[in-house]
Amino acid sequence: MVHLYKELQPADHFEISIPQFLSAHERQLITLFYQPLTGLEAICFYNTLWAEGEEGSNITFNHYHLMNVLNMPIGKVFEARIALEAIGLLRTYRKDTIDGRSFIYELMRPIEAQSFFQDPLLSMFLYSKIGEQAYRNLKTRYLKPNKTESYTEVSRTFVDVFKPVHKNVPKDLQVSGTTRKKDVPFYYHQFDFNLLFSGLSEHLVPTSAITPEVRESIAKLAFLYQLTPLDMQKVVILAIDENLKIQDERLKKAALEYYQLTISKDLPNFSKTFEESKQEKESTPSKEQELLHYYETTSPIDHLRNLNNGKEPTPYIRELVENLFIKHGMNPGVVNVLIDYVMLQTDKKLPKNFVETIADHWNRKNIRTAQEAMEFARLEHDKYNNKTPQQPELIQVKNPYDSLNVYEFLKYINEGKEPFDYIVKIADSLVKYHGLSVPVVNVLMEYAIKQTDGKVSKKFVETIASNWITLNIQTSDDALAQIQKTKDEKQSKRELLFNARITNENIQQFTAIPEDLDEDYQYYESTPPYQFLKNYYKGNEPFPMTVKLAEDLVIVYGLPVGVVNVLTEYVLTTQNGQFPKRLVDTIASSWRQLGIQTAQGAIDYVLQQKEAKDLHSKLGYVPKITPESIIKVETVRKEWQGYASLTPYEFLKHLNKGMEPLSSHVRLAESLVLKFGLTVGVTNVLIEYVYSLKSGQLPKKYVEVIANDWRNKQIQTVEQAKNNIENQEKKVEMREKVGYIPTITEDGLNRLNKERNIDPMYSKYESVTPYQFLKNLNNGNEPYGQHVRLAESLVHRFDLPVGVANVLIEYVLEVNDGKLPTKFTETIAADWRYKGVIGTGQALEIAKESVESRKQRQLNKELNPFGAKQVMPLPKWYNDRNKSPEEHQLEHDEQIDFEKERKRILEKLGNKN
C-alpha cells in the first residue's frame, strides 16, 4: 500500500455524483450481495455518500465531514473507499491544484442479480463469504426460472418496424460521449493471450470462438483460480462444445473441475490487500519494526520536537531539515534515520556540512527507505569503529549434504537464518513427488540459489531436477560432479567462441583511473567489459557479439572503459536485456561528441536525461536551465543565497511548497534569463515578487514589463533587485501617505552636493532632502504633497541649492504662520536667484534681515495703528479773507503782466511780430 498522506487527507475536498435515486430492489442487492464482500464500513460509506448527494446541488464537502458522520479515522475512510472502487460501486476522480486535492465520487448502481451470479469473480467471492446454503437461497430468491426456453422468439427488431428519417438533429440534442459498461473494475489485459493461443490449434479451437466476452471470462477465471495460460489451454479445450463454441457456463465448470483436480479440493478465497498488510503489522512487531514504523510515519520536524522534549527546533535546524527534502529529495523516514545517526556521531549536534555530506552519500547509494538507511548506518558505524557485523552461530558439520535434512540444510546455507517457506516447499516436493534423495536435493538447492542470487524459481529448479533424474544421479558426490562438469562445459564453450581483448592485465591501456576516484565509480572504471557483462548476467556467460560490440566501443571508437560500462548497463536496463547495435552506436557517438570521459560523467548524464524525461512527463516541458549551468554567486545576506543557487524550476517548486509548478510559469521564468539577459538570482527575486503580489499568478505581460525595466536599470545582483523592490514599495507607501513621490532622494542629494563643500554648521539645511526637511519642521509628521512639490521646484526650476531652498521654505513658513503660498514663495525665490544667493549662510542672513525688518514694521504698525499725522497747508483764500475788494483787485493787477501775456498768445498763434 502507498503512504496514506499521498492518497487522502482530511482537508481534501470532494463532490458527489449519483445516478438519480436508488430503488428498494437495488438497496436489497447492496445489502445482501455487496455487504458480505466489502464489509459494513464500506456500505455505510456508500449509503452516506448517496444520502448527501440526493439533494441534487453541487455541494463541496471535506473529508472531516465524512470522518465525523461515519465516526471513522481517515485511514478507515480510505479503506472503505477503495473497497467500493474494487467492487464496482464507486468511481473516483482526482484533481491536484495549488490549493490542494479535490475528488469527485461517482456512485454506481449495483448490477442485477442475473449478471452478479454470472460473474465468476463476484459469485465465487460471495460464495466464499456466506457459505453454500445462503448462496443457494439467494440464487433461488433472485433468479426466476426461465419459462421461454421451449419457445421461439418472434419479436420484431427496430429496423423491421421503423424506417430511417433523414433529419438534422441539433448538436445540443445529440448524445455525446461513450457509455461505459458497468462491471467490476478488472484489468484482464495482463493475461498473456498470445501464450494461450500459441498452444491451441485453429482446427480444434477456432479463433472465432474466443469472443471478447469469452476473453474476459478466461482472464477472470485464471485470476480466480490462479491458473497460467498453459493451464487455461486445457480448460478451453474442455469447455468447447460440438459446435466449436464456448459457453460461459461450460467454461466456468471446466475451470472449477481443473482447479479441484490439479490444485485443491477447497474453493479459492479472497482477502483485501490492505488487510493482509495490516495483519502482518498487528502480529507482535519487534522493537526494530516499531522503530521503523515510527521513522516512516513521523515527520522530521515532529521527530526533532520529540528529541528536544517537545520544544520547537531552531529556524536554522528547521531550514537544514527542509533542504533535505527540497535539494536532496529524501523520504521522511530516511531523514529521521539520518538525524539520529548524525546526532549519535556528533554528540547530539547537527552540523550542516556533515549532514549534507551524508545526505549526498546516501542519495548516491540510492537509499530510499528507513530500513535501508538503518542497515547502511549500522555498516558505516561498524566500519569506522573497526567492528565486524555479528554473524549467527553456524552449525558445524563435516558433510552437510548427507547429514542434514532439507530444512536444516537450507537454514545452514542461509547462515542460520530461517529459510523462506516457498523455498522449503520446492525442496520438499523434489523429495516427495520426484523421488530425488535428500543429499541430491541439498546439492541442487545450493546450486540453484547461487545461480539465481537467491531468487529461486520453481521452474528453474524442476528443470535441473528433470535433467538429473534422466542422468540417474543418486548421491551428493554425483550431483557435485555433474555441476562441475556443467561449469567446465560452459567455460570451454566460452573459450572456443570468444576471447576477450580487454582483460585485467591490459585494462590500464584503455583507462586512466585517478587516485581520489570515488568507490562508487571504481567498479565501472576498473572492470573489463567482458567481466562487467558477466556480472550483470549474474555469473552467466554473455553473448560473444555483445562483448565484441562493447569492446569495439573502447578499441575502435576510443571511449574509456568506465564510460562503455555505464553505457552497457544503461542500454541493457532500458532495453530489457537486449543490446541493439544501432542504438549502442548512436548513444556512443552522442556521448563522444559531448566529451564524456569518465564513468561519473556518464552516470550524471544518464541521471540528467532521466530527470528531464520525468520532468517532461510531469510538466510537459523540460527546463533548459540546469543546476550545473548556474554560476554560483555569493550574496551579501545568507538568507538570500537560495535566490542565486536554485534554478527557476527549483525555485518555483519551492514557492509551490514542493508541488510541481505549471510549465508556463517555468517557461516564462527561464525566458527572463535566456531572452532578457537577467541573472538567475534576479529572475528568482522578480518571480517571487510578482508571485506574492498577484496571489500565486504570473501574468506574462506584467512580468516582462518589470523585467524590461530592471534590464534598463542594469540590475544584475540579488541585492540590487531586493533594493529596487524596497524602493518601489517605499514609493507606493509614500504616495499613499503623502500623495506625492519626492524626486530628490538621498542619492540625488549626494549628486547635487557632490561639488559643494558642506559646512557642518549648515548640515541641518544642506544634508537633508526637501521632503525630510519639511517632515522635520512638522515634528516628524508627514508634510503635504503640494508643499514637497513646491520645495523641490525651487531646486529644479529656480536652480537654488538644496540648502538655500530649505532656508527659503523655513523663512516663508515662519513669516506666514505655517502656510506656504506658492506665488509668495516663488517671488522670493526669483528675487534670491536675481541676487545670486547660492550659499546657505548668505540665505540665512537675508532671511534674518527680512524677518527683523518685517518685525520692525509690525512693531511700528502696532505703535501707530493710524499712521503719522500730516499737517495740511492753509489755502490762500483763508489768509486773504479780511482783505477789501479794492485790495484784491490791486493785488490781482499787480500780479498779471499784460504785455508778457500778449506776446505769449501771439507766439502761440504763430505771429512773432
PDB file of C-alpha atoms in Angstrom, residues 491-581:
ATOM      1  CA  GLN A 491      33.924 -22.489 -19.769  1.00  0.00           C
ATOM      2  CA  SER A 492      35.260 -24.467 -22.708  1.00  0.00           C
ATOM      3  CA  LYS A 493      32.391 -23.324 -24.865  1.00  0.00           C
ATOM      4  CA  ARG A 494      33.123 -19.720 -23.960  1.00  0.00           C
ATOM      5  CA  GLU A 495      36.816 -20.104 -24.745  1.00  0.00           C
ATOM      6  CA  LEU A 496      36.063 -21.671 -28.089  1.00  0.00           C
ATOM      7  CA  LEU A 497      33.606 -18.963 -29.053  1.00  0.00           C
ATOM      8  CA  PHE A 498      35.261 -15.816 -27.771  1.00  0.00           C
ATOM      9  CA  ASN A 499      38.461 -14.487 -26.271  1.00  0.00           C
ATOM     10  CA  ALA A 500      38.242 -11.121 -24.530  1.00  0.00           C
ATOM     11  CA  ARG A 501      40.622  -8.479 -25.876  1.00  0.00           C
ATOM     12  CA  ILE A 502      40.405  -6.237 -22.794  1.00  0.00           C
ATOM     13  CA  THR A 503      41.483  -8.047 -19.629  1.00  0.00           C
ATOM     14  CA  ASN A 504      42.624  -7.111 -16.148  1.00  0.00           C
ATOM     15  CA  GLU A 505      46.239  -7.235 -17.369  1.00  0.00           C
ATOM     16  CA  ASN A 506      45.890  -4.689 -20.203  1.00  0.00           C
ATOM     17  CA  ILE A 507      42.966  -2.534 -18.968  1.00  0.00           C
ATOM     18  CA  GLN A 508      45.389   0.227 -17.971  1.00  0.00           C
ATOM     19  CA  GLN A 509      45.915   0.949 -21.686  1.00  0.00           C
ATOM     20  CA  PHE A 510      42.300   1.998 -22.074  1.00  0.00           C
ATOM     21  CA  THR A 511      41.658   3.969 -18.884  1.00  0.00           C
ATOM     22  CA  ALA A 512      43.374   6.365 -16.523  1.00  0.00           C
ATOM     23  CA  ILE A 513      41.979   5.940 -13.019  1.00  0.00           C
ATOM     24  CA  PRO A 514      42.615   8.954 -10.733  1.00  0.00           C
ATOM     25  CA  GLU A 515      43.800   8.227  -7.206  1.00  0.00           C
ATOM     26  CA  ASP A 516      40.926  10.067  -5.493  1.00  0.00           C
ATOM     27  CA  LEU A 517      38.206   8.300  -7.504  1.00  0.00           C
ATOM     28  CA  ASP A 518      35.030   7.626  -5.530  1.00  0.00           C
ATOM     29  CA  GLU A 519      34.497   3.950  -4.768  1.00  0.00           C
ATOM     30  CA  ASP A 520      31.049   4.133  -6.404  1.00  0.00           C
ATOM     31  CA  TYR A 521      32.706   4.672  -9.793  1.00  0.00           C
ATOM     32  CA  GLN A 522      35.778   2.472  -9.204  1.00  0.00           C
ATOM     33  CA  TYR A 523      33.885  -0.629 -10.304  1.00  0.00           C
ATOM     34  CA  TYR A 524      32.959   0.879 -13.697  1.00  0.00           C
ATOM     35  CA  GLU A 525      36.461   2.229 -14.385  1.00  0.00           C
ATOM     36  CA  SER A 526      38.454  -0.894 -13.424  1.00  0.00           C
ATOM     37  CA  THR A 527      36.283  -3.774 -14.740  1.00  0.00           C
ATOM     38  CA  PRO A 528      36.829  -5.142 -18.295  1.00  0.00           C
ATOM     39  CA  PRO A 529      33.662  -5.140 -20.475  1.00  0.00           C
ATOM     40  CA  TYR A 530      33.535  -8.959 -20.556  1.00  0.00           C
ATOM     41  CA  GLN A 531      33.655  -9.280 -16.762  1.00  0.00           C
ATOM     42  CA  PHE A 532      31.188  -6.403 -16.396  1.00  0.00           C
ATOM     43  CA  LEU A 533      28.681  -8.141 -18.684  1.00  0.00           C
ATOM     44  CA  LYS A 534      29.158 -11.455 -16.886  1.00  0.00           C
ATOM     45  CA  ASN A 535      28.484  -9.790 -13.537  1.00  0.00           C
ATOM     46  CA  TYR A 536      25.408  -8.104 -14.994  1.00  0.00           C
ATOM     47  CA  TYR A 537      24.102 -11.520 -16.111  1.00  0.00           C
ATOM     48  CA  LYS A 538      24.684 -12.837 -12.547  1.00  0.00           C
ATOM     49  CA  GLY A 539      27.589 -15.098 -13.489  1.00  0.00           C
ATOM     50  CA  ASN A 540      26.167 -16.389 -16.774  1.00  0.00           C
ATOM     51  CA  GLU A 541      28.266 -16.063 -19.889  1.00  0.00           C
ATOM     52  CA  PRO A 542      27.392 -13.064 -22.076  1.00  0.00           C
ATOM     53  CA  PHE A 543      26.901 -13.425 -25.810  1.00  0.00           C
ATOM     54  CA  PRO A 544      30.180 -13.044 -27.740  1.00  0.00           C
ATOM     55  CA  MET A 545      28.651 -10.449 -30.076  1.00  0.00           C
ATOM     56  CA  THR A 546      27.605  -8.348 -27.079  1.00  0.00           C
ATOM     57  CA  VAL A 547      31.148  -8.448 -25.650  1.00  0.00           C
ATOM     58  CA  LYS A 548      32.668  -7.661 -29.043  1.00  0.00           C
ATOM     59  CA  LEU A 549      30.367  -4.679 -29.525  1.00  0.00           C
ATOM     60  CA  ALA A 550      31.235  -3.315 -26.062  1.00  0.00           C
ATOM     61  CA  GLU A 551      34.976  -3.799 -26.621  1.00  0.00           C
ATOM     62  CA  ASP A 552      34.789  -2.140 -30.053  1.00  0.00           C
ATOM     63  CA  LEU A 553      33.493   0.995 -28.342  1.00  0.00           C
ATOM     64  CA  VAL A 554      36.776   1.102 -26.430  1.00  0.00           C
ATOM     65  CA  ILE A 555      39.259  -0.139 -29.014  1.00  0.00           C
ATOM     66  CA  VAL A 556      37.753   1.268 -32.245  1.00  0.00           C
ATOM     67  CA  TYR A 557      35.829   4.348 -31.088  1.00  0.00           C
ATOM     68  CA  GLY A 558      38.190   5.348 -28.277  1.00  0.00           C
ATOM     69  CA  LEU A 559      35.702   5.595 -25.441  1.00  0.00           C
ATOM     70  CA  PRO A 560      37.068   4.965 -21.915  1.00  0.00           C
ATOM     71  CA  VAL A 561      36.217   1.645 -20.279  1.00  0.00           C
ATOM     72  CA  GLY A 562      34.227   3.304 -17.472  1.00  0.00           C
ATOM     73  CA  VAL A 563      32.026   5.158 -19.971  1.00  0.00           C
ATOM     74  CA  VAL A 564      31.435   1.983 -22.009  1.00  0.00           C
ATOM     75  CA  ASN A 565      30.414   0.019 -18.901  1.00  0.00           C
ATOM     76  CA  VAL A 566      27.920   2.711 -17.920  1.00  0.00           C
ATOM     77  CA  LEU A 567      26.582   2.761 -21.487  1.00  0.00           C
ATOM     78  CA  THR A 568      26.279  -1.048 -21.461  1.00  0.00           C
ATOM     79  CA  GLU A 569      24.371  -1.077 -18.180  1.00  0.00           C
ATOM     80  CA  TYR A 570      22.084   1.736 -19.347  1.00  0.00           C
ATOM     81  CA  VAL A 571      21.176   0.028 -22.657  1.00  0.00           C
ATOM     82  CA  LEU A 572      20.652  -3.427 -21.129  1.00  0.00           C
ATOM     83  CA  THR A 573      18.438  -1.974 -18.386  1.00  0.00           C
ATOM     84  CA  THR A 574      16.293   0.188 -20.651  1.00  0.00           C
ATOM     85  CA  GLN A 575      16.028  -2.417 -23.436  1.00  0.00           C
ATOM     86  CA  ASN A 576      15.057  -5.383 -21.236  1.00  0.00           C
ATOM     87  CA  GLY A 577      18.398  -7.163 -21.589  1.00  0.00           C
ATOM     88  CA  GLN A 578      18.827  -6.535 -25.339  1.00  0.00           C
ATOM     89  CA  PHE A 579      21.894  -4.775 -26.800  1.00  0.00           C
ATOM     90  CA  PRO A 580      20.927  -3.377 -30.246  1.00  0.00           C
ATOM     91  CA  LYS A 581      23.992  -2.345 -32.222  1.00  0.00           C
TER      92      LYS A 581
END
